[in-house]
């Protein structure tokens, strides 16, 4: 059950004797040195711990800070074309291991749950009602969902009932059927070169991996030779801003950021404006994920979208929802909730490596039919790949 928090009433800003100069968004150019003050505001925020309660993702909620309205700042100087050209060379190339073996390693917890069960049920056994029932239960426990579990079991019964069936045959059957389910949603994230920039908004509950996913995507696009800008739209958490700046440095991408508590929509506006002027190919915008304050978050996300559209009516071109695979069935309610807030048109499933619940991807594909662009199988910058139906289905049931 989701556990929403009530938004704290906003404290009206005290009347100012004279208007303060408007805050300037900060652009962190991609340089080979630490940001000037990566944790300064975070230190402040952490100095006064807020009351805590358990949030939807199992983390602890922080106090909700309502920012005073921020005037739109004047344009800030852009990095010169030379500075863009001198973006640092990309470091740490991926290890030589094949993608399939990385996927298999990542999915090993989900895989062993299924394969151990299948081997247990189908060791020298005829396919009878009892075996079918056990298989159906196993598929439900693996988060495939009851409807899919029933359909797959019935499908197997149709051709093999009363016959001896080996565990390998069952795995083979499942891999084929799972592939049919996930194939339609397996679509790579395609950047439209005519957009300049292709604007991608990342949404999702705190801790699901938005910021890390931005880092991984930024690296991927930079490896493809694209100019990528990042926007630290999670202005609620100082640590999130600092984290994005680090990703900006590591991937060679300018980061548009403001101080903690700043208006996220204003920041997004600046980012679109600056990235457009700079001729960026891609702009990745991070957002807050405070589901504890659902109404506040909805208002914030909708405002971000409205403001972006003022500059670019077609944008955001892609709105990605990140889902943490370890939360299993909770992913369903997260999609429902975020679909009500913004027009989600793609999913990225993270933390499949730490989860025995990778099967949830199948249930999500069946129910929501939203494109699954990529999956995260680790914390490293290369631990994310396009979602491939065949590789995923075979890895999930432990096949080569
Ligand atoms: N094992 C594993 N860890 C991941 C993956 N993706 C992200 N993480 C970790 O999950 C944690 C949360 O990731 P973040 O990127 O900070 O998540 P977020 O949604 O931006 O969270 P907030 O910054 O709190 O809004 C970090 O410790 C990441 O390293 C993944 O695919 N696998």
Short mmCIF file of C-alpha atoms and ligand atoms in Angstrom, two decimals:
data_model
loop_
_atom_site.label_atom_id
_atom_site.label_comp_id
_atom_site.label_asym_id
_atom_site.label_seq_id
_atom_site.Cartn_x
_atom_site.Cartn_y
_atom_site.Cartn_z
CA UNK A 1 0.00 0.00 0.00
CA UNK A 2 1.37 3.40 -0.84
CA UNK A 3 1.93 5.66 2.09
CA UNK A 4 1.53 9.30 1.12
CA UNK A 5 2.59 12.18 3.27
CA UNK A 6 0.65 15.37 3.69
CA UNK A 7 2.41 18.37 2.17
CA UNK A 8 3.48 20.94 4.76
CA UNK A 9 1.76 24.29 4.24
CA UNK A 10 4.04 26.69 2.44
CA UNK A 11 5.37 29.53 4.55
CA UNK A 12 4.61 32.77 2.68
CA UNK A 13 7.84 34.54 1.79
CA UNK A 14 8.61 37.47 4.11
CA UNK A 15 8.28 40.88 2.42
CA UNK A 16 11.67 42.00 1.13
CA UNK A 17 12.77 45.62 1.63
CA UNK A 18 14.55 45.60 -1.72
CA UNK A 19 14.39 42.95 -4.49
CA UNK A 20 17.27 40.51 -4.22
CA UNK A 21 19.25 39.82 -7.40
CA UNK A 22 17.79 36.79 -9.20
CA UNK A 23 19.64 33.52 -8.56
CA UNK A 24 21.89 32.43 -11.39
CA UNK A 25 21.73 28.84 -12.57
CA UNK A 26 25.10 27.28 -12.33
CA UNK A 27 26.58 25.45 -15.28
CA UNK A 28 29.22 22.99 -14.26
CA UNK A 29 31.51 22.65 -17.22
CA UNK A 30 32.97 19.20 -17.70
CA UNK A 31 36.46 19.62 -16.27
CA UNK A 32 38.93 17.13 -14.88
CA UNK A 33 38.71 18.37 -11.34
CA UNK A 34 36.18 18.11 -8.52
CA UNK A 35 33.29 20.58 -8.49
CA UNK A 36 34.00 23.67 -6.40
CA UNK A 37 31.59 22.69 -3.63
CA UNK A 38 30.00 19.37 -4.42
CA UNK A 39 28.56 18.77 -0.99
CA UNK A 40 28.23 22.23 0.49
CA UNK A 41 24.43 22.55 0.39
CA UNK A 42 24.08 18.84 1.17
CA UNK A 43 26.04 19.36 4.33
CA UNK A 44 23.57 22.03 5.37
CA UNK A 45 20.59 19.90 4.51
CA UNK A 46 21.98 16.96 6.40
CA UNK A 47 22.90 19.07 9.44
CA UNK A 48 19.25 19.36 10.40
CA UNK A 49 17.70 15.92 9.99
CA UNK A 50 14.02 15.96 9.15
CA UNK A 51 11.33 13.77 10.71
CA UNK A 52 11.43 10.36 9.07
CA UNK A 53 8.79 7.93 7.99
CA UNK A 54 8.89 4.94 5.67
CA UNK A 55 8.16 5.88 2.09
CA UNK A 56 6.81 3.87 -0.82
CA UNK A 57 10.23 2.64 -1.88
CA UNK A 58 11.14 1.54 1.59
CA UNK A 59 13.48 4.49 2.14
CA UNK A 60 12.97 7.14 4.75
CA UNK A 61 11.19 10.32 3.82
CA UNK A 62 12.83 13.67 4.28
CA UNK A 63 11.21 16.88 5.35
CA UNK A 64 9.54 18.62 2.50
CA UNK A 65 11.06 21.98 1.78
CA UNK A 66 8.79 24.31 -0.15
CA UNK A 67 10.87 26.68 -2.21
CA UNK A 68 9.93 30.33 -2.54
CA UNK A 69 9.05 31.31 -6.13
CA UNK A 70 12.23 31.91 -8.08
CA UNK A 71 12.35 34.66 -10.71
CA UNK A 72 13.54 33.55 -14.14
CA UNK A 73 17.24 34.44 -14.20
CA UNK A 74 18.96 36.26 -17.04
CA UNK A 75 20.92 34.18 -19.54
CA UNK A 76 24.26 32.96 -18.30
CA UNK A 77 27.43 32.65 -20.36
CA UNK A 78 27.65 29.43 -22.32
CA UNK A 79 30.65 27.17 -22.60
CA UNK A 80 32.43 28.14 -25.80
CA UNK A 81 32.43 25.77 -28.78
CA UNK A 82 36.10 25.23 -27.99
CA UNK A 83 35.22 24.17 -24.44
CA UNK A 84 32.68 21.73 -25.85
CA UNK A 85 35.23 20.39 -28.30
CA UNK A 86 37.68 19.87 -25.45
CA UNK A 87 35.34 17.71 -23.43
CA UNK A 88 37.51 15.21 -21.56
CA UNK A 89 38.21 11.90 -23.15
CA UNK A 90 36.01 9.13 -21.85
CA UNK A 91 37.65 6.86 -19.33
CA UNK A 92 37.05 3.30 -18.10
CA UNK A 93 35.96 1.29 -21.11
CA UNK A 94 33.72 -1.71 -20.44
CA UNK A 95 35.33 -5.01 -19.55
CA UNK A 96 35.65 -7.55 -22.34
CA UNK A 97 32.94 -9.88 -21.02
CA UNK A 98 30.11 -10.40 -23.52
CA UNK A 99 26.84 -8.62 -22.94
CA UNK A 100 25.03 -11.93 -22.58
CA UNK A 101 27.30 -13.15 -19.80
CA UNK A 102 26.99 -9.79 -18.04
CA UNK A 103 23.23 -10.08 -18.36
CA UNK A 104 23.29 -13.62 -17.04
CA UNK A 105 25.46 -12.61 -14.10
CA UNK A 106 23.16 -9.71 -13.39
CA UNK A 107 20.04 -11.80 -13.56
CA UNK A 108 21.50 -14.73 -11.63
CA UNK A 109 19.28 -14.26 -8.57
CA UNK A 110 16.11 -14.19 -10.67
CA UNK A 111 17.40 -17.08 -12.77
CA UNK A 112 18.25 -19.38 -9.89
CA UNK A 113 14.84 -18.86 -8.37
CA UNK A 114 13.23 -20.14 -11.56
CA UNK A 115 15.70 -22.80 -12.61
CA UNK A 116 16.06 -24.43 -9.19
CA UNK A 117 12.29 -24.65 -9.02
CA UNK A 118 11.93 -26.08 -12.53
CA UNK A 119 14.63 -28.68 -11.91
CA UNK A 120 12.92 -29.63 -8.65
CA UNK A 121 9.55 -30.12 -10.32
CA UNK A 122 10.61 -31.82 -13.54
CA UNK A 123 13.11 -34.44 -12.48
CA UNK A 124 11.90 -37.63 -14.16
CA UNK A 125 8.33 -36.62 -13.83
CA UNK A 126 5.29 -36.88 -16.07
CA UNK A 127 3.46 -33.66 -16.66
CA UNK A 128 0.48 -34.14 -14.36
CA UNK A 129 -1.83 -31.73 -12.55
CA UNK A 130 0.44 -31.57 -9.55
CA UNK A 131 3.49 -30.60 -11.63
CA UNK A 132 1.46 -27.98 -13.49
CA UNK A 133 0.21 -26.51 -10.26
CA UNK A 134 3.75 -26.35 -8.87
CA UNK A 135 4.98 -24.71 -12.06
CA UNK A 136 2.21 -22.13 -11.97
CA UNK A 137 3.06 -21.28 -8.36
CA UNK A 138 6.71 -20.99 -9.21
CA UNK A 139 6.01 -18.57 -12.05
CA UNK A 140 3.82 -16.45 -9.78
CA UNK A 141 6.55 -16.39 -7.13
CA UNK A 142 8.97 -15.29 -9.84
CA UNK A 143 6.78 -12.18 -10.31
CA UNK A 144 5.49 -13.07 -13.77
CA UNK A 145 1.96 -12.33 -12.59
CA UNK A 146 -0.95 -14.77 -12.16
CA UNK A 147 -2.46 -14.27 -15.61
CA UNK A 148 0.81 -14.93 -17.43
CA UNK A 149 1.63 -17.84 -15.11
CA UNK A 150 -1.74 -19.48 -15.81
CA UNK A 151 -1.45 -18.96 -19.56
CA UNK A 152 2.07 -20.37 -19.77
CA UNK A 153 1.14 -23.39 -17.68
CA UNK A 154 -1.97 -24.08 -19.78
CA UNK A 155 0.12 -23.77 -22.93
CA UNK A 156 2.54 -26.39 -21.70
CA UNK A 157 -0.28 -28.70 -20.67
CA UNK A 158 -1.87 -28.48 -24.11
CA UNK A 159 0.99 -30.23 -25.90
CA UNK A 160 2.75 -32.22 -23.18
CA UNK A 161 0.19 -33.36 -20.63
CA UNK A 162 0.78 -36.98 -19.53
CA UNK A 163 4.19 -37.09 -21.21
CA UNK A 164 7.59 -37.11 -19.56
CA UNK A 165 9.02 -33.63 -19.70
CA UNK A 166 12.58 -32.65 -18.83
CA UNK A 167 13.57 -29.46 -17.06
CA UNK A 168 15.43 -28.40 -20.23
CA UNK A 169 12.29 -28.77 -22.34
CA UNK A 170 10.32 -26.66 -19.88
CA UNK A 171 13.00 -23.97 -19.85
CA UNK A 172 13.08 -23.97 -23.62
CA UNK A 173 9.29 -23.64 -23.80
CA UNK A 174 9.29 -20.81 -21.23
CA UNK A 175 12.11 -18.90 -22.93
CA UNK A 176 10.21 -19.00 -26.23
CA UNK A 177 6.93 -17.88 -24.67
CA UNK A 178 8.53 -15.17 -22.52
CA UNK A 179 10.28 -13.81 -25.57
CA UNK A 180 6.92 -13.52 -27.37
CA UNK A 181 5.57 -11.45 -24.47
CA UNK A 182 8.48 -9.06 -24.11
CA UNK A 183 9.42 -8.73 -27.78
CA UNK A 184 6.87 -5.97 -28.53
CA UNK A 185 8.18 -3.74 -25.72
CA UNK A 186 11.89 -4.25 -26.39
CA UNK A 187 12.69 -1.01 -28.16
CA UNK A 188 16.00 0.82 -28.01
CA UNK A 189 15.97 4.46 -27.02
CA UNK A 190 16.42 6.29 -30.29
CA UNK A 191 17.67 9.87 -30.29
CA UNK A 192 16.09 12.02 -32.97
CA UNK A 193 18.95 14.01 -34.54
CA UNK A 194 16.54 16.69 -35.79
CA UNK A 195 15.51 17.73 -32.27
CA UNK A 196 18.70 19.45 -31.12
CA UNK A 197 18.34 18.68 -28.31
CA UNK A 198 16.29 15.54 -27.89
CA UNK A 199 14.89 16.26 -24.42
CA UNK A 200 14.59 13.32 -22.04
CA UNK A 201 12.84 13.72 -18.71
CA UNK A 202 13.69 11.08 -16.09
CA UNK A 203 11.04 10.44 -13.45
CA UNK A 204 10.69 7.81 -10.74
CA UNK A 205 10.58 7.22 -7.02
CA UNK A 206 13.65 8.25 -5.02
CA UNK A 207 16.33 5.61 -5.04
CA UNK A 208 15.06 3.78 -8.14
CA UNK A 209 18.19 4.86 -10.00
CA UNK A 210 17.24 7.99 -11.95
CA UNK A 211 20.50 9.82 -11.41
CA UNK A 212 22.64 6.74 -12.04
CA UNK A 213 20.62 6.00 -15.18
CA UNK A 214 21.25 9.54 -16.41
CA UNK A 215 24.97 8.93 -15.90
CA UNK A 216 24.79 5.65 -17.82
CA UNK A 217 22.76 7.18 -20.67
CA UNK A 218 25.07 10.19 -20.81
CA UNK A 219 28.05 7.88 -21.17
CA UNK A 220 26.32 5.87 -23.88
CA UNK A 221 25.40 8.98 -25.89
CA UNK A 222 28.85 10.50 -25.41
CA UNK A 223 30.39 7.25 -26.66
CA UNK A 224 28.22 7.75 -29.76
CA UNK A 225 29.84 11.17 -30.20
CA UNK A 226 26.82 13.21 -29.12
CA UNK A 227 26.91 16.48 -27.20
CA UNK A 228 24.97 15.80 -24.02
CA UNK A 229 23.77 18.25 -21.37
CA UNK A 230 22.44 17.34 -17.95
CA UNK A 231 19.96 19.22 -15.75
CA UNK A 232 19.94 18.66 -11.99
CA UNK A 233 16.17 18.94 -11.65
CA UNK A 234 16.04 17.12 -8.30
CA UNK A 235 16.52 20.42 -6.53
CA UNK A 236 15.04 18.96 -3.34
CA UNK A 237 18.06 16.84 -2.46
CA UNK A 238 21.46 18.51 -2.43
CA UNK A 239 23.13 15.12 -2.66
CA UNK A 240 21.26 14.43 -5.91
CA UNK A 241 22.61 17.65 -7.42
CA UNK A 242 26.15 16.81 -6.26
CA UNK A 243 25.78 13.27 -7.65
CA UNK A 244 24.71 14.57 -11.05
CA UNK A 245 27.66 16.99 -11.14
CA UNK A 246 29.99 14.06 -10.57
CA UNK A 247 28.34 12.17 -13.42
CA UNK A 248 28.73 15.31 -15.56
CA UNK A 249 32.45 15.38 -14.86
CA UNK A 250 32.89 11.67 -15.42
CA UNK A 251 31.02 11.67 -18.71
CA UNK A 252 32.13 15.04 -20.00
CA UNK A 253 28.74 16.75 -19.96
CA UNK A 254 27.88 20.27 -18.80
CA UNK A 255 25.45 20.23 -15.87
CA UNK A 256 22.88 22.97 -15.31
CA UNK A 257 22.20 23.20 -11.57
CA UNK A 258 20.86 25.53 -8.91
CA UNK A 259 20.94 25.53 -5.15
CA UNK A 260 18.83 23.13 -3.10
CA UNK A 261 15.21 24.21 -2.84
CA UNK A 262 15.27 26.17 -6.12
CA UNK A 263 12.32 25.95 -8.48
CA UNK A 264 12.81 22.77 -10.54
CA UNK A 265 10.71 24.08 -13.44
CA UNK A 266 12.81 27.25 -13.65
CA UNK A 267 15.90 25.11 -13.69
CA UNK A 268 14.47 22.94 -16.47
CA UNK A 269 13.65 26.10 -18.48
CA UNK A 270 17.24 27.33 -18.13
CA UNK A 271 18.58 23.93 -19.10
CA UNK A 272 16.47 23.71 -22.27
CA UNK A 273 17.42 27.25 -23.22
CA UNK A 274 21.13 26.74 -22.62
CA UNK A 275 21.36 23.29 -24.19
CA UNK A 276 19.48 24.52 -27.26
CA UNK A 277 21.79 27.50 -27.67
CA UNK A 278 24.79 25.22 -27.24
CA UNK A 279 23.54 22.94 -30.04
CA UNK A 280 23.36 19.90 -27.76
CA UNK A 281 22.09 16.63 -29.22
CA UNK A 282 20.56 15.37 -25.98
CA UNK A 283 19.40 16.99 -22.74
CA UNK A 284 18.76 14.64 -19.81
CA UNK A 285 16.68 16.20 -17.03
CA UNK A 286 16.71 14.66 -13.54
CA UNK A 287 13.68 15.16 -11.29
CA UNK A 288 12.71 14.61 -7.67
CA UNK A 289 10.84 11.45 -6.75
CA UNK A 290 9.17 12.34 -3.47
CA UNK A 291 6.12 10.15 -3.66
CA UNK A 292 5.56 10.92 0.03
CA UNK A 293 4.14 14.21 -1.18
CA UNK A 294 2.24 12.98 -4.20
CA UNK A 295 0.28 16.18 -4.86
CA UNK A 296 3.41 18.31 -4.59
CA UNK A 297 5.36 16.03 -6.89
CA UNK A 298 2.56 15.93 -9.44
CA UNK A 299 2.41 19.72 -9.45
CA UNK A 300 6.18 19.95 -9.83
CA UNK A 301 6.42 17.43 -12.69
CA UNK A 302 3.51 18.97 -14.57
CA UNK A 303 5.01 22.43 -14.15
CA UNK A 304 8.36 21.17 -15.50
CA UNK A 305 6.59 19.79 -18.59
CA UNK A 306 4.56 23.01 -19.08
CA UNK A 307 7.62 25.18 -18.82
CA UNK A 308 9.67 23.01 -21.19
CA UNK A 309 6.84 23.21 -23.74
CA UNK A 310 7.03 27.00 -23.73
CA UNK A 311 10.44 26.69 -25.35
CA UNK A 312 9.82 23.52 -27.29
CA UNK A 313 6.16 22.51 -27.76
CA UNK A 314 7.05 18.92 -28.73
CA UNK A 315 9.21 18.33 -25.67
CA UNK A 316 9.89 16.39 -23.58
CA UNK A 317 10.46 14.04 -26.49
CA UNK A 318 10.89 11.10 -24.14
CA UNK A 319 9.65 10.74 -20.56
CA UNK A 320 11.31 7.77 -18.94
CA UNK A 321 10.20 6.12 -15.73
CA UNK A 322 12.90 4.27 -13.79
CA UNK A 323 11.72 1.25 -11.81
CA UNK A 324 13.73 -0.66 -9.26
CA UNK A 325 13.34 -4.38 -10.02
CA UNK A 326 13.92 -5.32 -6.39
CA UNK A 327 10.55 -3.80 -5.49
CA UNK A 328 8.82 -6.51 -7.55
CA UNK A 329 5.07 -6.02 -7.73
CA UNK A 330 5.34 -2.49 -6.33
CA UNK A 331 6.57 -1.50 -9.80
CA UNK A 332 2.98 -1.87 -11.02
CA UNK A 333 1.66 0.79 -8.65
CA UNK A 334 4.59 3.08 -9.42
CA UNK A 335 3.70 3.01 -13.12
CA UNK A 336 0.04 3.74 -12.32
CA UNK A 337 0.97 6.67 -10.10
CA UNK A 338 3.46 8.26 -12.48
CA UNK A 339 1.21 7.73 -15.51
CA UNK A 340 -1.31 9.98 -13.76
CA UNK A 341 1.28 12.70 -13.37
CA UNK A 342 3.07 12.80 -16.74
CA UNK A 343 2.89 11.07 -20.11
CA UNK A 344 5.31 8.20 -19.57
CA UNK A 345 6.49 6.76 -22.87
CA UNK A 346 9.30 4.47 -21.81
CA UNK A 347 10.65 2.40 -18.94
CA UNK A 348 14.09 1.58 -17.63
CA UNK A 349 14.27 -1.27 -15.14
CA UNK A 350 17.21 -0.93 -12.77
CA UNK A 351 18.93 -3.20 -10.26
CA UNK A 352 18.10 -6.43 -12.03
CA UNK A 353 21.44 -7.64 -10.69
CA UNK A 354 20.43 -7.28 -7.06
CA UNK A 355 17.01 -8.78 -7.54
CA UNK A 356 15.42 -12.20 -7.62
CA UNK A 357 12.39 -10.50 -9.12
CA UNK A 358 13.45 -9.90 -12.72
CA UNK A 359 10.28 -11.71 -13.83
CA UNK A 360 8.33 -8.57 -13.00
CA UNK A 361 9.50 -7.13 -16.31
CA UNK A 362 7.40 -9.76 -18.09
CA UNK A 363 4.30 -8.86 -16.08
CA UNK A 364 4.85 -5.14 -16.76
CA UNK A 365 5.30 -5.76 -20.47
CA UNK A 366 2.06 -7.72 -20.60
CA UNK A 367 0.03 -5.23 -18.60
CA UNK A 368 1.27 -1.78 -19.64
CA UNK A 369 2.84 -2.42 -23.05
CA UNK A 370 5.23 0.49 -22.44
CA UNK A 371 8.55 0.30 -24.30
CA UNK A 372 11.34 -1.04 -22.11
CA UNK A 373 14.36 0.80 -23.44
CA UNK A 374 17.08 -0.53 -21.19
CA UNK A 375 17.85 -2.54 -18.10
CA UNK A 376 20.35 -1.80 -15.36
CA UNK A 377 22.43 -4.72 -14.13
CA UNK A 378 24.90 -2.93 -11.86
CA UNK A 379 26.07 0.38 -10.51
CA UNK A 380 28.87 0.88 -13.04
CA UNK A 381 28.55 3.28 -15.93
CA UNK A 382 28.45 0.45 -18.49
CA UNK A 383 26.01 -1.68 -16.48
CA UNK A 384 23.06 -0.69 -18.63
CA UNK A 385 22.17 -2.02 -22.05
CA UNK A 386 19.28 -1.90 -24.48
CA UNK A 387 16.63 -4.38 -23.50
CA UNK A 388 16.80 -7.40 -25.80
CA UNK A 389 13.88 -9.80 -25.66
CA UNK A 390 15.64 -13.03 -26.63
CA UNK A 391 18.71 -12.53 -24.45
CA UNK A 392 16.61 -11.51 -21.47
CA UNK A 393 14.13 -14.40 -21.79
CA UNK A 394 16.85 -17.01 -22.15
CA UNK A 395 18.94 -15.56 -19.33
CA UNK A 396 15.91 -15.46 -17.04
CA UNK A 397 15.35 -19.21 -17.35
CA UNK A 398 19.07 -19.99 -17.24
CA UNK A 399 19.62 -20.94 -20.88
CA UNK A 400 22.74 -20.25 -22.93
N1 LIG B 1 22.97 -2.85 -8.19
C1 LIG B 1 22.51 -1.79 -8.85
N2 LIG B 1 22.45 -0.61 -8.23
C2 LIG B 1 21.97 0.45 -8.93
C3 LIG B 1 21.51 0.34 -10.26
N3 LIG B 1 21.07 1.57 -10.65
C4 LIG B 1 21.26 2.40 -9.59
N4 LIG B 1 21.80 1.73 -8.54
C5 LIG B 1 22.13 2.25 -7.20
O1 LIG B 1 20.94 2.62 -6.55
C6 LIG B 1 21.17 3.71 -5.69
C7 LIG B 1 20.17 4.82 -5.98
O2 LIG B 1 20.44 5.30 -7.28
P1 LIG B 1 20.18 6.82 -7.68
O3 LIG B 1 20.62 6.95 -9.08
O4 LIG B 1 20.76 7.74 -6.68
O5 LIG B 1 18.62 6.88 -7.56
P2 LIG B 1 17.66 8.13 -7.73
O6 LIG B 1 16.38 7.63 -8.26
O7 LIG B 1 18.34 9.21 -8.49
O8 LIG B 1 17.49 8.53 -6.23
P3 LIG B 1 17.44 9.96 -5.59
O9 LIG B 1 18.75 10.60 -5.96
O10 LIG B 1 17.31 9.65 -4.14
O11 LIG B 1 16.26 10.64 -6.18
C8 LIG B 1 22.62 4.11 -5.89
O12 LIG B 1 23.38 3.53 -4.87
C9 LIG B 1 22.97 3.49 -7.25
O13 LIG B 1 24.35 3.18 -7.36
C10 LIG B 1 21.58 -0.96 -10.91
O14 LIG B 1 21.18 -1.18 -12.06
N5 LIG B 1 22.08 -1.98 -10.14
#
